[in-house]
PDB file of C-alpha atoms in Angstrom:
ATOM      1  CA  MET A  11      28.431 -41.464 -82.072  1.00  0.00           C
ATOM      2  CA  ARG A  12      28.566 -38.776 -79.517  1.00  0.00           C
ATOM      3  CA  ASP A  13      25.751 -37.818 -80.189  1.00  0.00           C
ATOM      4  CA  GLN A  14      24.125 -41.930 -80.652  1.00  0.00           C
ATOM      5  CA  ARG A  15      25.460 -42.943 -76.935  1.00  0.00           C
ATOM      6  CA  ILE A  16      26.499 -46.560 -78.734  1.00  0.00           C
ATOM      7  CA  ALA A  17      30.555 -45.454 -77.689  1.00  0.00           C
ATOM      8  CA  ALA A  18      31.640 -46.330 -74.501  1.00  0.00           C
ATOM      9  CA  ASP A  19      35.006 -44.443 -76.489  1.00  0.00           C
ATOM     10  CA  ALA A  20      35.520 -43.017 -79.569  1.00  0.00           C
ATOM     11  CA  GLU A  21      39.255 -41.595 -80.614  1.00  0.00           C
ATOM     12  CA  GLY A  22      41.085 -40.283 -83.718  1.00  0.00           C
ATOM     13  CA  PHE A  23      44.365 -39.692 -83.870  1.00  0.00           C
ATOM     14  CA  SER A  24      47.702 -39.834 -86.422  1.00  0.00           C
ATOM     15  CA  GLY A  25      51.529 -39.973 -85.563  1.00  0.00           C
ATOM     16  CA  PHE A  26      52.089 -43.901 -85.059  1.00  0.00           C
ATOM     17  CA  PRO A  27      54.127 -45.595 -85.397  1.00  0.00           C
ATOM     18  CA  GLY A  28      56.042 -42.096 -86.297  1.00  0.00           C
ATOM     19  CA  GLU A  29      57.583 -40.910 -89.258  1.00  0.00           C
ATOM     20  CA  LYS A  30      57.689 -44.704 -90.705  1.00  0.00           C
ATOM     21  CA  TYR A  31      53.808 -43.942 -91.929  1.00  0.00           C
ATOM     22  CA  PRO A  32      53.278 -39.991 -91.591  1.00  0.00           C
ATOM     23  CA  GLY A  33      49.831 -40.231 -93.291  1.00  0.00           C
ATOM     24  CA  LEU A  34      48.669 -42.669 -91.407  1.00  0.00           C
ATOM     25  CA  PHE A  35      45.822 -42.058 -89.253  1.00  0.00           C
ATOM     26  CA  ALA A  36      43.512 -44.470 -87.042  1.00  0.00           C
ATOM     27  CA  PHE A  37      40.744 -44.256 -84.825  1.00  0.00           C
ATOM     28  CA  TYR A  38      38.864 -46.857 -82.366  1.00  0.00           C
ATOM     29  CA  ALA A  39      35.894 -47.356 -80.291  1.00  0.00           C
ATOM     30  CA  VAL A  40      33.841 -49.217 -77.578  1.00  0.00           C
ATOM     31  CA  PRO A  41      30.716 -50.576 -77.937  1.00  0.00           C
ATOM     32  CA  VAL A  42      28.574 -49.763 -75.071  1.00  0.00           C
ATOM     33  CA  PRO A  43      26.600 -53.172 -74.169  1.00  0.00           C
ATOM     34  CA  GLY A  44      24.187 -53.670 -76.881  1.00  0.00           C
ATOM     35  CA  HIS A  45      26.128 -52.072 -79.196  1.00  0.00           C
ATOM     36  CA  THR A  46      28.703 -54.058 -81.814  1.00  0.00           C
ATOM     37  CA  PRO A  47      31.469 -53.610 -84.063  1.00  0.00           C
ATOM     38  CA  GLU A  48      30.310 -53.274 -86.394  1.00  0.00           C
ATOM     39  CA  GLU A  49      28.239 -50.187 -85.453  1.00  0.00           C
ATOM     40  CA  MET A  50      31.177 -48.545 -84.665  1.00  0.00           C
ATOM     41  CA  ARG A  51      33.469 -49.546 -87.965  1.00  0.00           C
ATOM     42  CA  ASP A  52      30.044 -47.958 -89.724  1.00  0.00           C
ATOM     43  CA  ALA A  53      29.498 -45.139 -87.590  1.00  0.00           C
ATOM     44  CA  ILE A  54      33.623 -44.211 -87.917  1.00  0.00           C
ATOM     45  CA  HIS A  55      33.780 -44.090 -91.359  1.00  0.00           C
ATOM     46  CA  LYS A  56      30.189 -41.931 -91.598  1.00  0.00           C
ATOM     47  CA  GLU A  57      32.317 -39.118 -89.059  1.00  0.00           C
ATOM     48  CA  ILE A  58      34.594 -39.467 -92.179  1.00  0.00           C
ATOM     49  CA  ASP A  59      32.497 -39.289 -95.218  1.00  0.00           C
ATOM     50  CA  ARG A  60      31.141 -36.425 -93.759  1.00  0.00           C
ATOM     51  CA  MET A  61      34.243 -34.714 -92.516  1.00  0.00           C
ATOM     52  CA  LYS A  62      34.478 -34.684 -95.872  1.00  0.00           C
ATOM     53  CA  SER A  63      31.752 -33.642 -97.364  1.00  0.00           C
ATOM     54  CA  GLU A  64      30.661 -30.771 -94.948  1.00  0.00           C
ATOM     55  CA  ASP A  65      32.198 -27.842 -92.778  1.00  0.00           C
ATOM     56  CA  VAL A  66      33.539 -29.016 -88.923  1.00  0.00           C
ATOM     57  CA  THR A  67      31.785 -26.342 -86.162  1.00  0.00           C
ATOM     58  CA  ASP A  68      33.421 -23.390 -85.731  1.00  0.00           C
ATOM     59  CA  GLU A  69      33.279 -25.117 -82.019  1.00  0.00           C
ATOM     60  CA  GLU A  70      35.438 -28.307 -83.126  1.00  0.00           C
ATOM     61  CA  LEU A  71      37.524 -26.665 -84.964  1.00  0.00           C
ATOM     62  CA  GLN A  72      38.913 -23.881 -82.395  1.00  0.00           C
ATOM     63  CA  MET A  73      38.409 -27.063 -80.284  1.00  0.00           C
ATOM     64  CA  PHE A  74      41.188 -28.133 -82.015  1.00  0.00           C
ATOM     65  CA  LYS A  75      44.184 -25.626 -82.702  1.00  0.00           C
ATOM     66  CA  THR A  76      44.064 -25.358 -79.408  1.00  0.00           C
ATOM     67  CA  ARG A  77      44.651 -28.677 -78.184  1.00  0.00           C
ATOM     68  CA  ALA A  78      46.971 -28.800 -81.103  1.00  0.00           C
ATOM     69  CA  ARG A  79      49.138 -25.439 -79.753  1.00  0.00           C
ATOM     70  CA  ALA A  80      49.038 -26.742 -75.908  1.00  0.00           C
ATOM     71  CA  ASP A  81      50.033 -30.270 -77.533  1.00  0.00           C
ATOM     72  CA  LEU A  82      53.190 -28.500 -79.357  1.00  0.00           C
ATOM     73  CA  LEU A  83      54.173 -26.343 -75.723  1.00  0.00           C
ATOM     74  CA  ARG A  84      53.692 -29.747 -73.965  1.00  0.00           C
ATOM     75  CA  GLY A  85      55.895 -31.310 -75.683  1.00  0.00           C
ATOM     76  CA  LEU A  86      58.664 -29.261 -74.748  1.00  0.00           C
ATOM     77  CA  ALA A  87      58.049 -29.222 -71.095  1.00  0.00           C
ATOM     78  CA  ASP A  88      59.706 -32.110 -70.183  1.00  0.00           C
ATOM     79  CA  ASN A  89      63.858 -33.662 -71.725  1.00  0.00           C
ATOM     80  CA  GLU A  90      62.001 -36.193 -73.072  1.00  0.00           C
ATOM     81  CA  GLY A  91      59.548 -34.447 -75.334  1.00  0.00           C
ATOM     82  CA  LEU A  92      62.393 -31.414 -76.463  1.00  0.00           C
ATOM     83  CA  ALA A  93      64.643 -34.047 -76.864  1.00  0.00           C
ATOM     84  CA  HIS A  94      61.893 -35.311 -79.689  1.00  0.00           C
ATOM     85  CA  GLN A  95      61.273 -31.926 -80.980  1.00  0.00           C
ATOM     86  CA  LEU A  96      64.581 -31.582 -81.645  1.00  0.00           C
ATOM     87  CA  ALA A  97      65.084 -34.280 -83.517  1.00  0.00           C
ATOM     88  CA  GLU A  98      62.441 -34.153 -85.683  1.00  0.00           C
ATOM     89  CA  TYR A  99      63.710 -30.342 -86.401  1.00  0.00           C
ATOM     90  CA  GLN A 100      66.911 -31.063 -87.675  1.00  0.00           C
ATOM     91  CA  THR A 101      65.633 -33.255 -90.347  1.00  0.00           C
ATOM     92  CA  PRO A 102      65.848 -31.912 -93.376  1.00  0.00           C
ATOM     93  CA  LEU A 103      61.979 -31.827 -93.696  1.00  0.00           C
ATOM     94  CA  TRP A 104      61.638 -29.069 -90.832  1.00  0.00           C
ATOM     95  CA  GLY A 105      65.836 -27.534 -91.192  1.00  0.00           C
ATOM     96  CA  LEU A 106      65.655 -25.996 -87.988  1.00  0.00           C
ATOM     97  CA  ALA A 107      63.133 -24.094 -87.969  1.00  0.00           C
ATOM     98  CA  PRO A 108      61.434 -23.054 -83.938  1.00  0.00           C
ATOM     99  CA  ALA A 109      58.638 -25.068 -82.579  1.00  0.00           C
ATOM    100  CA  LEU A 110      56.294 -21.712 -81.982  1.00  0.00           C
ATOM    101  CA  PRO A 111      56.219 -20.380 -85.327  1.00  0.00           C
ATOM    102  CA  ARG A 112      54.501 -23.868 -85.805  1.00  0.00           C
ATOM    103  CA  ALA A 113      51.959 -22.504 -83.527  1.00  0.00           C
ATOM    104  CA  ASN A 114      51.223 -19.741 -85.925  1.00  0.00           C
ATOM    105  CA  ASP A 115      50.358 -22.333 -88.322  1.00  0.00           C
ATOM    106  CA  ILE A 116      48.076 -23.905 -86.794  1.00  0.00           C
ATOM    107  CA  ASP A 117      45.719 -20.837 -86.474  1.00  0.00           C
ATOM    108  CA  LYS A 118      46.314 -20.554 -90.910  1.00  0.00           C
ATOM    109  CA  VAL A 119      43.780 -24.089 -90.821  1.00  0.00           C
ATOM    110  CA  THR A 120      40.523 -23.367 -91.869  1.00  0.00           C
ATOM    111  CA  LYS A 121      37.404 -25.384 -92.897  1.00  0.00           C
ATOM    112  CA  ALA A 122      37.641 -25.479 -95.997  1.00  0.00           C
ATOM    113  CA  ASP A 123      41.393 -26.803 -95.047  1.00  0.00           C
ATOM    114  CA  VAL A 124      40.366 -29.496 -92.725  1.00  0.00           C
ATOM    115  CA  ARG A 125      37.163 -30.818 -96.119  1.00  0.00           C
ATOM    116  CA  ARG A 126      39.837 -30.675 -98.656  1.00  0.00           C
ATOM    117  CA  VAL A 127      42.775 -32.264 -96.860  1.00  0.00           C
ATOM    118  CA  ALA A 128      39.593 -35.248 -95.784  1.00  0.00           C
ATOM    119  CA  GLY A 129      38.583 -36.040 -98.854  1.00  0.00           C
ATOM    120  CA  LYS A 130      42.264 -36.513-100.736  1.00  0.00           C
ATOM    121  CA  VAL A 131      43.275 -38.576 -97.045  1.00  0.00           C
ATOM    122  CA  PHE A 132      40.599 -40.329 -96.093  1.00  0.00           C
ATOM    123  CA  VAL A 133      39.922 -42.733 -99.369  1.00  0.00           C
ATOM    124  CA  GLU A 134      37.425 -46.054 -98.584  1.00  0.00           C
ATOM    125  CA  SER A 135      40.684 -47.843-100.790  1.00  0.00           C
ATOM    126  CA  ASN A 136      42.602 -46.599 -97.642  1.00  0.00           C
ATOM    127  CA  ARG A 137      41.133 -48.345 -95.112  1.00  0.00           C
ATOM    128  CA  THR A 138      41.530 -51.033 -93.365  1.00  0.00           C
ATOM    129  CA  SER A 139      38.884 -51.900 -90.726  1.00  0.00           C
ATOM    130  CA  THR A 140      39.523 -54.931 -87.744  1.00  0.00           C
ATOM    131  CA  ARG A 141      38.076 -55.777 -84.692  1.00  0.00           C
ATOM    132  CA  ILE A 142      39.077 -57.513 -81.718  1.00  0.00           C
ATOM    133  CA  GLU A 143      36.515 -59.946 -79.867  1.00  0.00           C
ATOM    134  CA  THR A 144      36.977 -60.747 -75.656  1.00  0.00           C
ATOM    135  CA  VAL A 145      36.239 -63.923 -74.523  1.00  0.00           C
ATOM    136  CA  ALA A 146      35.942 -65.663 -71.241  1.00  0.00           C
ATOM    137  CA  PRO A 147      38.465 -67.888 -69.834  1.00  0.00           C
ATOM    138  CA  PRO A 148      36.896 -71.211 -69.982  1.00  0.00           C
ATOM    139  CA  LYS A 149      35.715 -72.257 -66.116  1.00  0.00           C
ATOM    140  CA  GLY A 150      38.758 -73.125 -64.168  1.00  0.00           C
ATOM    141  CA  ALA A 151      41.991 -72.133 -66.756  1.00  0.00           C
ATOM    142  CA  PRO A 152      44.271 -70.127 -64.517  1.00  0.00           C
ATOM    143  CA  ASP A 153      43.877 -67.199 -65.006  1.00  0.00           C
ATOM    144  CA  ALA A 154      46.073 -64.795 -66.550  1.00  0.00           C
ATOM    145  CA  GLY A 155      48.759 -63.907 -64.456  1.00  0.00           C
ATOM    146  CA  GLY A 156      49.597 -67.247 -63.904  1.00  0.00           C
ATOM    147  CA  ALA A 157      47.894 -67.945 -60.178  1.00  0.00           C
ATOM    148  CA  GLU A 158      45.095 -70.208 -60.594  1.00  0.00           C
TER     149      GLU A 158
END
């Protein structure tokens, strides 16, 4: 999508809405004028499918590892983040393992791991697409803040 210049912003993330759906990934894109939500959906699906059949580049893998380590460490920078990490490691899944050895696990991720997991998780039957359309208010209607 970056090379196509069809989106003002495009991102993907996991971890929302928390542990209720631990395998949930969300992707979104904001089209630039002249491009449609359908183009965004198709471009996202194309990139997801590419992850299942091709290796990510060395640069993409290193960028992921750097961001993942930074996010882990940033999560320990304040009381809220520290409390979250402690609560996470109290769960049966993690036990009381410290967060820092997890940073070493990040370095162990390979291109083959990315392709294998993408092929397992990003299957078409798991996809849901939606779109948000903004419609201008009718002339003379009060603004959203209630002021007239």
